[in-house]
Structures are given as C-alpha cells and as structure tokens.
PDB file of C-alpha atoms in Angstrom:
ATOM      1  CA  GLU C  51      55.924 -35.349 -16.649  1.00  0.00           C
ATOM      2  CA  GLY C  52      55.099 -33.453 -13.565  1.00  0.00           C
ATOM      3  CA  SER C  53      55.458 -33.421  -9.833  1.00  0.00           C
ATOM      4  CA  LEU C  54      53.309 -33.176  -6.697  1.00  0.00           C
ATOM      5  CA  SER C  55      54.477 -31.758  -3.449  1.00  0.00           C
ATOM      6  CA  ASP C  56      53.546 -31.287   0.218  1.00  0.00           C
ATOM      7  CA  LEU C  57      53.573 -34.927   1.269  1.00  0.00           C
ATOM      8  CA  ASN C  58      51.939 -35.180   4.630  1.00  0.00           C
ATOM      9  CA  GLY C  59      51.189 -38.047   7.064  1.00  0.00           C
ATOM     10  CA  THR C  60      53.175 -40.684   8.942  1.00  0.00           C
ATOM     11  CA  VAL C  61      56.477 -42.198   7.768  1.00  0.00           C
ATOM     12  CA  ARG C  62      58.105 -44.609  10.232  1.00  0.00           C
ATOM     13  CA  PHE C  63      61.211 -46.301   8.881  1.00  0.00           C
ATOM     14  CA  LYS C  64      64.485 -47.489  10.340  1.00  0.00           C
ATOM     15  CA  GLU C  65      66.709 -49.946   8.458  1.00  0.00           C
ATOM     16  CA  SER C  66      67.315 -51.717  11.778  1.00  0.00           C
ATOM     17  CA  ALA C  67      63.515 -52.336  12.337  1.00  0.00           C
ATOM     18  CA  VAL C  68      62.028 -52.839   8.890  1.00  0.00           C
ATOM     19  CA  THR C  69      59.162 -54.995  10.216  1.00  0.00           C
ATOM     20  CA  GLU C  70      58.028 -52.036  12.199  1.00  0.00           C
ATOM     21  CA  ALA C  71      58.017 -49.594   9.235  1.00  0.00           C
ATOM     22  CA  TYR C  72      54.734 -47.888   8.354  1.00  0.00           C
ATOM     23  CA  PHE C  73      53.641 -45.352   5.865  1.00  0.00           C
ATOM     24  CA  LYS C  74      50.353 -43.530   5.732  1.00  0.00           C
ATOM     25  CA  VAL C  75      50.760 -40.546   3.581  1.00  0.00           C
ATOM     26  CA  CYS C  76      48.842 -38.221   1.261  1.00  0.00           C
ATOM     27  CA  VAL C  77      49.813 -35.625  -1.249  1.00  0.00           C
ATOM     28  CA  PRO C  78      47.351 -32.886  -2.428  1.00  0.00           C
ATOM     29  CA  VAL C  79      46.570 -33.125  -6.144  1.00  0.00           C
ATOM     30  CA  ASN C  80      46.384 -29.336  -6.383  1.00  0.00           C
ATOM     31  CA  THR C  81      50.136 -29.172  -5.919  1.00  0.00           C
ATOM     32  CA  ILE C  82      50.612 -30.725  -9.427  1.00  0.00           C
ATOM     33  CA  GLN C  83      53.059 -28.946 -11.656  1.00  0.00           C
ATOM     34  CA  THR C  84      53.725 -30.011 -15.155  1.00  0.00           C
ATOM     35  CA  GLY C  85      55.165 -26.864 -16.443  1.00  0.00           C
ATOM     36  CA  ILE C  86      52.010 -25.936 -18.428  1.00  0.00           C
ATOM     37  CA  ALA C  87      49.489 -24.028 -16.296  1.00  0.00           C
ATOM     38  CA  LYS C  88      46.434 -24.817 -18.508  1.00  0.00           C
ATOM     39  CA  ARG C  89      47.190 -28.569 -18.353  1.00  0.00           C
ATOM     40  CA  ASP C  90      47.668 -28.384 -14.568  1.00  0.00           C
ATOM     41  CA  GLU C  91      44.246 -26.776 -14.256  1.00  0.00           C
ATOM     42  CA  HIS C  92      42.680 -29.402 -16.563  1.00  0.00           C
ATOM     43  CA  LEU C  93      44.260 -32.225 -14.553  1.00  0.00           C
ATOM     44  CA  LEU C  94      42.374 -30.956 -11.433  1.00  0.00           C
ATOM     45  CA  THR C  95      38.982 -31.215 -13.112  1.00  0.00           C
ATOM     46  CA  ALA C  96      36.594 -34.077 -13.070  1.00  0.00           C
ATOM     47  CA  ASP C  97      38.124 -35.252 -16.385  1.00  0.00           C
ATOM     48  CA  PHE C  98      41.230 -36.356 -14.501  1.00  0.00           C
ATOM     49  CA  PHE C  99      41.952 -36.071 -10.685  1.00  0.00           C
ATOM     50  CA  ASP C 100      38.656 -34.436  -9.716  1.00  0.00           C
ATOM     51  CA  ALA C 101      40.295 -32.463  -7.064  1.00  0.00           C
ATOM     52  CA  ASP C 102      37.061 -31.027  -5.622  1.00  0.00           C
ATOM     53  CA  ASN C 103      35.873 -34.465  -4.631  1.00  0.00           C
ATOM     54  CA  SER C 104      39.203 -36.284  -4.181  1.00  0.00           C
ATOM     55  CA  PRO C 105      41.710 -33.735  -3.079  1.00  0.00           C
ATOM     56  CA  ASN C 106      44.494 -36.200  -2.210  1.00  0.00           C
ATOM     57  CA  LEU C 107      46.415 -39.165  -3.468  1.00  0.00           C
ATOM     58  CA  CYS C 108      47.132 -41.510  -0.475  1.00  0.00           C
ATOM     59  CA  PHE C 109      49.131 -44.566   0.281  1.00  0.00           C
ATOM     60  CA  GLU C 110      48.937 -46.736   3.474  1.00  0.00           C
ATOM     61  CA  SER C 111      51.399 -49.627   3.794  1.00  0.00           C
ATOM     62  CA  GLN C 112      50.320 -52.968   5.016  1.00  0.00           C
ATOM     63  CA  SER C 113      53.797 -54.530   5.169  1.00  0.00           C
ATOM     64  CA  VAL C 114      57.438 -53.540   4.476  1.00  0.00           C
ATOM     65  CA  THR C 115      60.079 -56.198   3.855  1.00  0.00           C
ATOM     66  CA  LYS C 116      63.787 -56.177   3.040  1.00  0.00           C
ATOM     67  CA  THR C 117      64.652 -57.349  -0.586  1.00  0.00           C
ATOM     68  CA  GLU C 118      67.813 -58.044  -2.481  1.00  0.00           C
ATOM     69  CA  ASN C 119      67.699 -54.549  -4.003  1.00  0.00           C
ATOM     70  CA  GLY C 120      66.385 -52.546  -1.065  1.00  0.00           C
ATOM     71  CA  TYR C 121      62.809 -52.762   0.399  1.00  0.00           C
ATOM     72  CA  LEU C 122      59.324 -53.427  -0.728  1.00  0.00           C
ATOM     73  CA  ALA C 123      56.277 -51.730   0.714  1.00  0.00           C
ATOM     74  CA  LYS C 124      52.928 -53.454  -0.003  1.00  0.00           C
ATOM     75  CA  GLY C 125      49.824 -51.414   0.615  1.00  0.00           C
ATOM     76  CA  ILE C 126      46.796 -49.460  -0.653  1.00  0.00           C
ATOM     77  CA  LEU C 127      46.972 -46.622  -3.113  1.00  0.00           C
ATOM     78  CA  THR C 128      43.866 -44.437  -3.328  1.00  0.00           C
ATOM     79  CA  ILE C 129      43.317 -42.040  -6.146  1.00  0.00           C
ATOM     80  CA  ARG C 130      39.902 -40.470  -6.981  1.00  0.00           C
ATOM     81  CA  GLY C 131      38.288 -42.616  -4.272  1.00  0.00           C
ATOM     82  CA  VAL C 132      39.455 -45.898  -5.908  1.00  0.00           C
ATOM     83  CA  SER C 133      41.711 -48.018  -3.700  1.00  0.00           C
ATOM     84  CA  LYS C 134      44.014 -50.693  -5.111  1.00  0.00           C
ATOM     85  CA  GLN C 135      46.679 -52.905  -3.756  1.00  0.00           C
ATOM     86  CA  ILE C 136      50.242 -51.929  -5.006  1.00  0.00           C
ATOM     87  CA  GLU C 137      53.802 -52.867  -4.430  1.00  0.00           C
ATOM     88  CA  LEU C 138      56.320 -50.043  -3.990  1.00  0.00           C
ATOM     89  CA  PRO C 139      59.965 -51.106  -4.319  1.00  0.00           C
ATOM     90  CA  PHE C 140      62.308 -48.501  -2.773  1.00  0.00           C
ATOM     91  CA  GLU C 141      65.792 -47.943  -1.456  1.00  0.00           C
ATOM     92  CA  VAL C 142      67.454 -45.620   1.001  1.00  0.00           C
ATOM     93  CA  GLN C 143      69.883 -43.121  -0.272  1.00  0.00           C
ATOM     94  CA  ASN C 144      71.321 -40.199   1.687  1.00  0.00           C
ATOM     95  CA  ASN C 145      68.492 -40.260   4.333  1.00  0.00           C
ATOM     96  CA  ALA C 146      65.783 -40.379   1.717  1.00  0.00           C
ATOM     97  CA  LEU C 147      63.453 -43.139   0.572  1.00  0.00           C
ATOM     98  CA  ILE C 148      63.547 -43.332  -3.213  1.00  0.00           C
ATOM     99  CA  GLY C 149      61.350 -45.677  -5.371  1.00  0.00           C
ATOM    100  CA  SER C 150      59.035 -45.950  -8.275  1.00  0.00           C
ATOM    101  CA  PHE C 151      56.094 -48.029  -9.468  1.00  0.00           C
ATOM    102  CA  THR C 152      53.713 -48.017 -12.548  1.00  0.00           C
ATOM    103  CA  ILE C 153      49.975 -47.884 -12.414  1.00  0.00           C
ATOM    104  CA  ASN C 154      47.362 -47.928 -15.076  1.00  0.00           C
ATOM    105  CA  ARG C 155      45.393 -44.705 -14.797  1.00  0.00           C
ATOM    106  CA  PHE C 156      42.268 -46.314 -16.036  1.00  0.00           C
ATOM    107  CA  ASP C 157      42.335 -48.474 -12.912  1.00  0.00           C
ATOM    108  CA  PHE C 158      41.806 -45.319 -10.889  1.00  0.00           C
ATOM    109  CA  ASN C 159      39.379 -43.655 -13.335  1.00  0.00           C
ATOM    110  CA  VAL C 160      41.876 -40.923 -14.130  1.00  0.00           C
ATOM    111  CA  GLY C 161      41.228 -39.511 -17.560  1.00  0.00           C
ATOM    112  CA  ALA C 162      38.656 -42.332 -18.250  1.00  0.00           C
ATOM    113  CA  ASP C 163      37.239 -40.376 -21.224  1.00  0.00           C
ATOM    114  CA  THR C 164      40.677 -39.517 -22.655  1.00  0.00           C
ATOM    115  CA  GLY C 165      42.076 -42.099 -24.989  1.00  0.00           C
ATOM    116  CA  THR C 166      45.593 -43.301 -25.088  1.00  0.00           C
ATOM    117  CA  LEU C 167      46.526 -41.490 -28.229  1.00  0.00           C
ATOM    118  CA  THR C 168      47.320 -38.187 -26.384  1.00  0.00           C
ATOM    119  CA  VAL C 169      47.773 -39.639 -22.848  1.00  0.00           C
ATOM    120  CA  GLY C 170      49.334 -43.001 -22.194  1.00  0.00           C
ATOM    121  CA  SER C 171      47.484 -45.515 -19.952  1.00  0.00           C
ATOM    122  CA  ASP C 172      50.521 -46.397 -17.897  1.00  0.00           C
ATOM    123  CA  VAL C 173      51.921 -43.851 -15.415  1.00  0.00           C
ATOM    124  CA  GLU C 174      55.165 -44.195 -13.648  1.00  0.00           C
ATOM    125  CA  ILE C 175      55.152 -42.700 -10.225  1.00  0.00           C
ATOM    126  CA  SER C 176      58.484 -41.800  -8.611  1.00  0.00           C
ATOM    127  CA  ILE C 177      58.797 -41.187  -4.862  1.00  0.00           C
ATOM    128  CA  TYR C 178      61.342 -39.075  -3.004  1.00  0.00           C
ATOM    129  CA  CYS C 179      60.795 -38.772   0.776  1.00  0.00           C
ATOM    130  CA  ALA C 180      63.475 -37.094   2.818  1.00  0.00           C
ATOM    131  CA  LEU C 181      63.855 -38.611   6.294  1.00  0.00           C
ATOM    132  CA  SER C 182      64.594 -36.607   9.324  1.00  0.00           C
ATOM    133  CA  TYR C 183      65.513 -38.248  12.624  1.00  0.00           C
TER     134      TYR C 183
END
C-alpha cells in the first residue's frame, strides 16, 4: 500500500450539472510514499514508474454520468506513457470525490520484469479529491 499526493489540474464537478463535469488531473509519481524509503526509491526507477521519463500519472475524463450508486467517469488513464480507457466509479461525500478502480500494472508496463510472486498484477487505486467552491 502507498499513497501519492499533490494532485494538480482541472476538476469541474457540480451535482446539478453532471454532464458538464470534467477532470484533467495529474499526480507526480515522485510523491509516492509506501512507508519504506528504499521501496519508494525503487518504484521511481525504470523498473516501475520510470519517473525520469514519465513523471506523472494522469487522467482525463471523456464523460461523466450519474449512476444508481453515485457517478461514473470514463476517460483515459496514462501511466509511463501508456494510455488506456478506464471507468472510475465515484461518489460525493462531505465535499469530496471518493472512488476506486483496479488496473493491471502490466497493461501500463509498471514492473514488467517483476513477477507476480512478490508484487501482484492487479493494483487497486483509490481517489480522494477534496472540492472547494
């Protein structure tokens, strides 16, 4: 487990105007914190996130819709220069957008030479984005 911080970009969201919602955000990979400094350093190398060549993880929405359980943002996630379509379900709680989704790290060439015995292939990503109006 770990966290990334310093999300930056554009977040436009109002529950009364969901069809106008838009997200174009990035988070610097060098903000990763897992609680183990040596692991954090290794994650920044070409073995995993390759921070020198791909310093950010980015998401840009293509659509946002209301669902039974909250909202669904569909868009492009880019990690290590690889862009893939994803769906990000989220809800609004206490002026924050909260959601999670799962990716296969191999789809984004993260740790491609590291087997699944020590590092799983599926990674759950949780999002917490505080809104200020």
